[in-house]
Tab-separated table of C-alpha atoms in Angstrom:
chain	number	residue	atom	x	y	z
A	115	MET	CA	129.028	91.063	40.922
A	116	THR	CA	130.908	92.888	43.657
A	117	VAL	CA	128.913	95.089	46.089
A	118	ARG	CA	130.833	98.033	47.494
A	119	VAL	CA	129.819	99.408	50.895
A	120	THR	CA	131.017	102.909	51.473
A	121	LYS	CA	131.849	104.284	54.905
A	122	VAL	CA	128.836	106.638	54.802
A	123	SER	CA	126.358	103.897	53.931
A	124	ALA	CA	127.698	101.715	56.739
A	125	VAL	CA	127.109	104.497	59.275
A	126	LEU	CA	123.567	105.107	57.990
A	127	ALA	CA	122.822	101.403	58.101
A	128	ALA	CA	123.972	101.197	61.677
A	129	ALA	CA	121.866	104.215	62.560
A	130	GLY	CA	118.833	102.589	60.936
A	131	ILE	CA	119.214	99.486	63.046
A	132	VAL	CA	119.349	101.554	66.255
A	133	LEU	CA	116.262	103.533	65.262
A	134	ALA	CA	114.367	100.393	64.396
A	135	GLY	CA	115.217	98.881	67.760
A	136	ALA	CA	114.001	101.984	69.566
A	137	GLN	CA	110.709	102.009	67.610
A	138	ALA	CA	110.063	98.348	68.310
A	139	GLY	CA	110.760	98.554	72.091
A	140	PRO	CA	108.130	99.164	74.817
A	141	ALA	CA	107.011	102.703	75.726
A	142	LEU	CA	108.746	104.274	78.711
A	143	ALA	CA	106.686	104.404	81.947
A	144	ALA	CA	105.661	107.800	83.300
A	145	PRO	CA	107.833	108.936	86.201
A	146	ARG	CA	106.427	108.202	89.727
A	147	PRO	CA	106.354	110.836	92.405
A	148	PRO	CA	109.489	110.738	94.581
A	149	GLY	CA	109.152	108.474	97.613
A	150	GLY	CA	106.211	106.455	96.228
A	151	ASN	CA	103.670	108.230	98.500
A	152	GLU	CA	101.065	109.115	95.950
A	153	ALA	CA	97.442	109.168	97.188
A	154	PRO	CA	95.482	105.922	96.649
A	155	THR	CA	93.025	105.957	93.809
A	156	ALA	CA	89.341	105.086	94.126
A	157	GLY	CA	88.789	101.418	94.867
A	158	GLU	CA	92.177	100.924	96.543
A	159	ALA	CA	92.296	99.805	100.177
A	160	ALA	CA	93.508	102.541	102.503
A	161	GLU	CA	94.000	102.975	106.241
A	162	VAL	CA	94.734	105.835	108.626
A	163	GLY	CA	96.225	105.591	112.121
A	164	VAL	CA	95.574	108.328	114.662
A	165	THR	CA	96.055	109.035	118.371
A	166	GLY	CA	93.193	110.372	120.483
A	167	ARG	CA	93.460	112.041	123.874
A	168	GLY	CA	90.674	112.641	126.383
A	169	SER	CA	90.887	114.375	129.763
A	170	VAL	CA	88.498	115.172	132.602
A	171	ARG	CA	89.128	117.378	135.616
A	172	ALA	CA	88.745	115.683	138.977
A	173	VAL	CA	88.692	116.668	142.642
A	174	PRO	CA	89.742	113.883	145.070
A	175	ASP	CA	87.164	112.898	147.668
A	176	VAL	CA	89.030	110.266	149.722
A	177	MET	CA	92.206	110.446	151.824
A	178	ARG	CA	94.370	107.376	152.394
A	179	LEU	CA	96.498	107.677	155.513
A	180	GLY	CA	99.486	105.475	156.274
A	181	VAL	CA	100.281	105.232	160.006
A	182	GLY	CA	101.939	102.799	162.351
A	183	VAL	CA	103.465	102.182	165.762
A	184	GLU	CA	106.946	101.067	166.725
A	185	VAL	CA	108.385	100.047	170.108
A	186	ARG	CA	111.637	98.637	171.485
A	187	LYS	CA	111.863	96.360	174.526
A	188	ASP	CA	114.436	94.098	176.138
A	189	LYS	CA	112.450	90.949	175.478
A	190	ALA	CA	110.645	89.795	172.365
A	191	GLY	CA	107.369	89.057	174.172
A	192	GLU	CA	107.387	92.487	175.802
A	193	ALA	CA	108.017	94.229	172.450
A	194	PHE	CA	105.234	92.329	170.743
A	195	ALA	CA	102.720	92.970	173.524
A	196	ALA	CA	103.658	96.657	173.632
A	197	VAL	CA	103.265	97.189	169.907
A	198	ARG	CA	99.884	95.446	169.924
A	199	ALA	CA	98.711	97.689	172.758
A	200	ALA	CA	99.999	100.808	170.957
A	201	ALA	CA	98.228	99.747	167.754
A	202	ALA	CA	94.968	99.329	169.681
A	203	ARG	CA	95.297	102.844	171.104
A	204	LEU	CA	95.982	104.190	167.615
A	205	THR	CA	92.919	102.411	166.245
A	206	ASP	CA	90.730	103.873	168.986
A	207	ALA	CA	92.072	107.361	168.224
A	208	LEU	CA	91.317	106.997	164.517
A	209	VAL	CA	87.785	105.769	165.161
A	210	ALA	CA	87.160	108.597	167.622
A	211	ALA	CA	88.297	111.070	164.928
A	212	GLY	CA	85.712	109.770	162.485
A	213	VAL	CA	87.307	106.841	160.615
A	214	ALA	CA	85.058	103.796	160.271
A	215	ARG	CA	86.524	100.571	161.672
A	216	GLU	CA	85.895	98.795	158.363
A	217	ASP	CA	88.116	101.412	156.684
A	218	LEU	CA	91.104	100.393	158.825
A	219	ARG	CA	93.424	97.547	157.909
A	220	THR	CA	96.735	96.212	159.181
A	221	ASN	CA	99.303	96.258	156.374
A	222	ASP	CA	102.466	95.374	158.266
A	223	LEU	CA	103.516	93.519	161.433
A	224	SER	CA	107.129	92.820	162.335
A	225	LEU	CA	109.305	91.737	165.267
A	226	GLY	CA	113.067	91.550	165.146
A	227	ALA	CA	116.154	91.379	167.343
A	228	GLU	CA	118.666	94.218	167.625
A	229	TYR	CA	122.347	93.400	168.001
A	230	GLU	CA	125.215	95.289	169.582
A	231	LYS	CA	127.578	92.856	167.945
A	232	TYR	CA	126.283	89.603	166.516
A	233	PRO	CA	125.262	87.315	168.135
A	234	ARG	CA	124.754	89.455	171.246
A	235	VAL	CA	121.123	90.653	171.368
A	236	VAL	CA	120.521	93.997	173.097
A	237	GLY	CA	116.776	94.310	172.507
A	238	TYR	CA	113.800	93.665	170.279
A	239	ARG	CA	111.971	96.059	168.003
A	240	ALA	CA	108.345	95.515	166.948
A	241	SER	CA	106.202	97.510	164.570
A	242	GLN	CA	102.691	97.417	163.179
A	243	GLY	CA	101.420	99.425	160.210
A	244	VAL	CA	97.838	100.577	159.680
A	245	GLU	CA	96.161	102.058	156.618
A	246	ALA	CA	93.157	104.314	157.184
A	247	LEU	CA	90.679	105.423	154.544
A	248	VAL	CA	89.063	108.774	155.355
A	249	ARG	CA	85.899	109.139	153.280
A	250	ASP	CA	84.856	112.492	154.715
A	251	LEU	CA	87.563	115.014	153.846
A	252	SER	CA	86.115	117.549	156.260
A	253	LYS	CA	87.570	115.294	158.989
A	254	ALA	CA	91.021	114.960	157.409
A	255	ASP	CA	92.762	117.451	159.695
A	256	ALA	CA	91.107	116.028	162.814
A	257	VAL	CA	92.253	112.529	161.868
A	258	VAL	CA	95.864	113.628	161.385
A	259	ASP	CA	95.812	115.543	164.669
A	260	ALA	CA	94.440	112.451	166.434
A	261	VAL	CA	97.331	110.390	165.062
A	262	ALA	CA	99.871	112.920	166.313
A	263	ALA	CA	98.303	112.834	169.793
A	264	ALA	CA	98.193	109.033	170.032
A	265	GLY	CA	101.634	108.665	171.610
A	266	GLU	CA	105.384	108.662	170.939
A	267	ALA	CA	105.226	105.191	169.403
A	268	VAL	CA	103.105	106.419	166.487
A	269	ARG	CA	104.638	106.963	163.048
A	270	LEU	CA	102.985	108.793	160.140
A	271	THR	CA	104.191	107.135	156.933
A	272	GLY	CA	102.227	108.912	154.201
A	273	VAL	CA	99.113	110.716	153.009
A	274	THR	CA	97.559	110.492	149.540
A	275	PHE	CA	94.271	111.641	148.050
A	276	GLU	CA	92.203	109.539	145.682
A	277	ILE	CA	88.964	109.621	143.714
A	278	SER	CA	86.343	107.089	144.758
A	279	ARG	CA	84.351	107.524	141.537
A	280	SER	CA	87.391	107.067	139.306
A	281	GLN	CA	85.762	104.434	137.064
A	282	THR	CA	83.018	106.862	136.052
A	283	LEU	CA	85.622	109.519	135.248
A	284	LEU	CA	87.760	107.018	133.341
A	285	ARG	CA	84.777	106.106	131.156
A	286	SER	CA	84.228	109.797	130.393
A	287	ALA	CA	87.912	110.233	129.513
A	288	ARG	CA	87.818	107.172	127.224
A	289	ALA	CA	84.775	108.508	125.391
A	290	ALA	CA	86.501	111.856	124.910
A	291	ALA	CA	89.680	110.146	123.666
A	292	TYR	CA	87.764	108.090	121.107
A	293	ARG	CA	85.850	111.136	119.836
A	294	ASN	CA	89.162	112.930	119.428
A	295	ALA	CA	90.640	110.030	117.438
A	296	LEU	CA	87.542	109.745	115.215
A	297	ALA	CA	87.563	113.486	114.476
A	298	LYS	CA	91.173	113.253	113.314
A	299	ALA	CA	90.420	110.225	111.130
A	300	ARG	CA	87.473	112.018	109.514
A	301	GLN	CA	89.649	115.026	108.730
A	302	TYR	CA	92.220	112.827	107.008
A	303	ALA	CA	89.452	111.050	105.127
A	304	THR	CA	88.117	114.386	103.841
A	305	LEU	CA	91.596	115.471	102.780
A	306	THR	CA	91.987	112.309	100.700
A	307	GLY	CA	88.456	112.323	99.288
A	308	ARG	CA	87.280	109.310	101.262
A	309	ARG	CA	85.066	108.293	104.176
A	310	VAL	CA	85.928	106.618	107.475
A	311	GLY	CA	85.036	102.942	107.477
A	312	ARG	CA	85.562	100.213	110.067
A	313	VAL	CA	87.806	100.415	113.104
A	314	LEU	CA	90.597	97.966	112.332
A	315	LYS	CA	92.508	98.342	115.600
A	316	LEU	CA	91.974	100.193	118.883
A	317	GLU	CA	94.454	100.326	121.772
A	318	GLU	CA	94.531	102.225	125.051
A	319	GLU	CA	97.830	103.430	126.463
A	320	GLY	CA	98.493	102.744	130.142
A	321	ASP	CA	96.476	100.589	132.533
A	322	GLY	CA	93.760	103.073	133.492
A	323	ALA	CA	94.739	102.918	137.169
A	324	PRO	CA	92.957	105.372	139.492
A	325	PRO	CA	95.053	108.522	139.858
A	326	ARG	CA	96.546	109.664	143.156
A	327	PHE	CA	97.202	113.219	144.261
A	328	ALA	CA	99.968	114.333	146.585
A	329	VAL	CA	98.900	116.037	149.773
A	330	ALA	CA	99.212	119.826	149.914
A	331	ALA	CA	99.052	122.174	152.880
A	332	GLU	CA	96.841	125.206	152.494
A	333	LYS	CA	96.644	127.705	155.391
A	334	GLY	CA	97.514	124.980	157.886
A	335	ALA	CA	94.917	122.537	156.519
A	336	LEU	CA	95.250	119.477	154.316
A	337	SER	CA	94.118	120.168	150.756
A	338	PRO	CA	93.604	117.521	148.040
A	339	GLY	CA	93.881	120.069	145.233
A	340	GLN	CA	92.644	119.177	141.759
A	341	GLY	CA	93.970	116.893	139.077
A	342	THR	CA	93.305	115.553	135.604
A	343	ILE	CA	92.480	112.035	134.469
A	344	THR	CA	93.783	111.458	130.936
A	345	ILE	CA	93.265	108.543	128.563
A	346	VAL	CA	95.218	108.096	125.298
A	347	VAL	CA	94.033	105.710	122.573
A	348	ARG	CA	95.574	104.636	119.264
A	349	ALA	CA	93.091	103.811	116.511
A	350	LEU	CA	93.466	102.401	113.014
A	351	TYR	CA	90.550	103.116	110.648
A	352	GLU	CA	89.696	101.850	107.187
A	353	LEU	CA	89.211	104.546	104.546
A	354	VAL	CA	86.568	103.768	101.906
């Protein structure tokens, strides 16, 4: 017997095969939010990283004074002896102005030849540097005036103000920075329906060095002004 397949039946048969294949295949997955940043569901591990900043106001209570003496003589021995004598006079002037001897230290000592045209030596220059720590700021102006009156060989190389209790202030700034970071983490936890868990990582920016304040003149007097000690921390928290 001969079976005749019409053009219409062939098209329907082909359509049936396609439909059968579609019915037998797996269901299509639901579309994901663009970017793949959907919120984690309950039971999933989650983390949040935040930055905390803490600051405390500070008034310097110590002045660090850089001074020195410099002389030039025809002979090396004369230059060295002269600079040592000038340094002794400077030390006496600083002590008389109220600086404790234990707060004085030599931070530089040099002796070198001066040339008109090498190798012809025309003299020798010697210098000695001293650093003075003034712990009573009410004496700051008197100390500087004493330096200026100590002789032509004296050189004033710099003045800075510092905080002697800086470690206590740094601890306060760290505590404030951590509280700031924790408050941010708790806010994010609330927004995502979670709680803050363990601290997974904690880092402090910078080295926590004691701050210095540039000297300022106020009505003819030295003024330390006021500054801020700031600590920045980066924290990574677990969300549970």
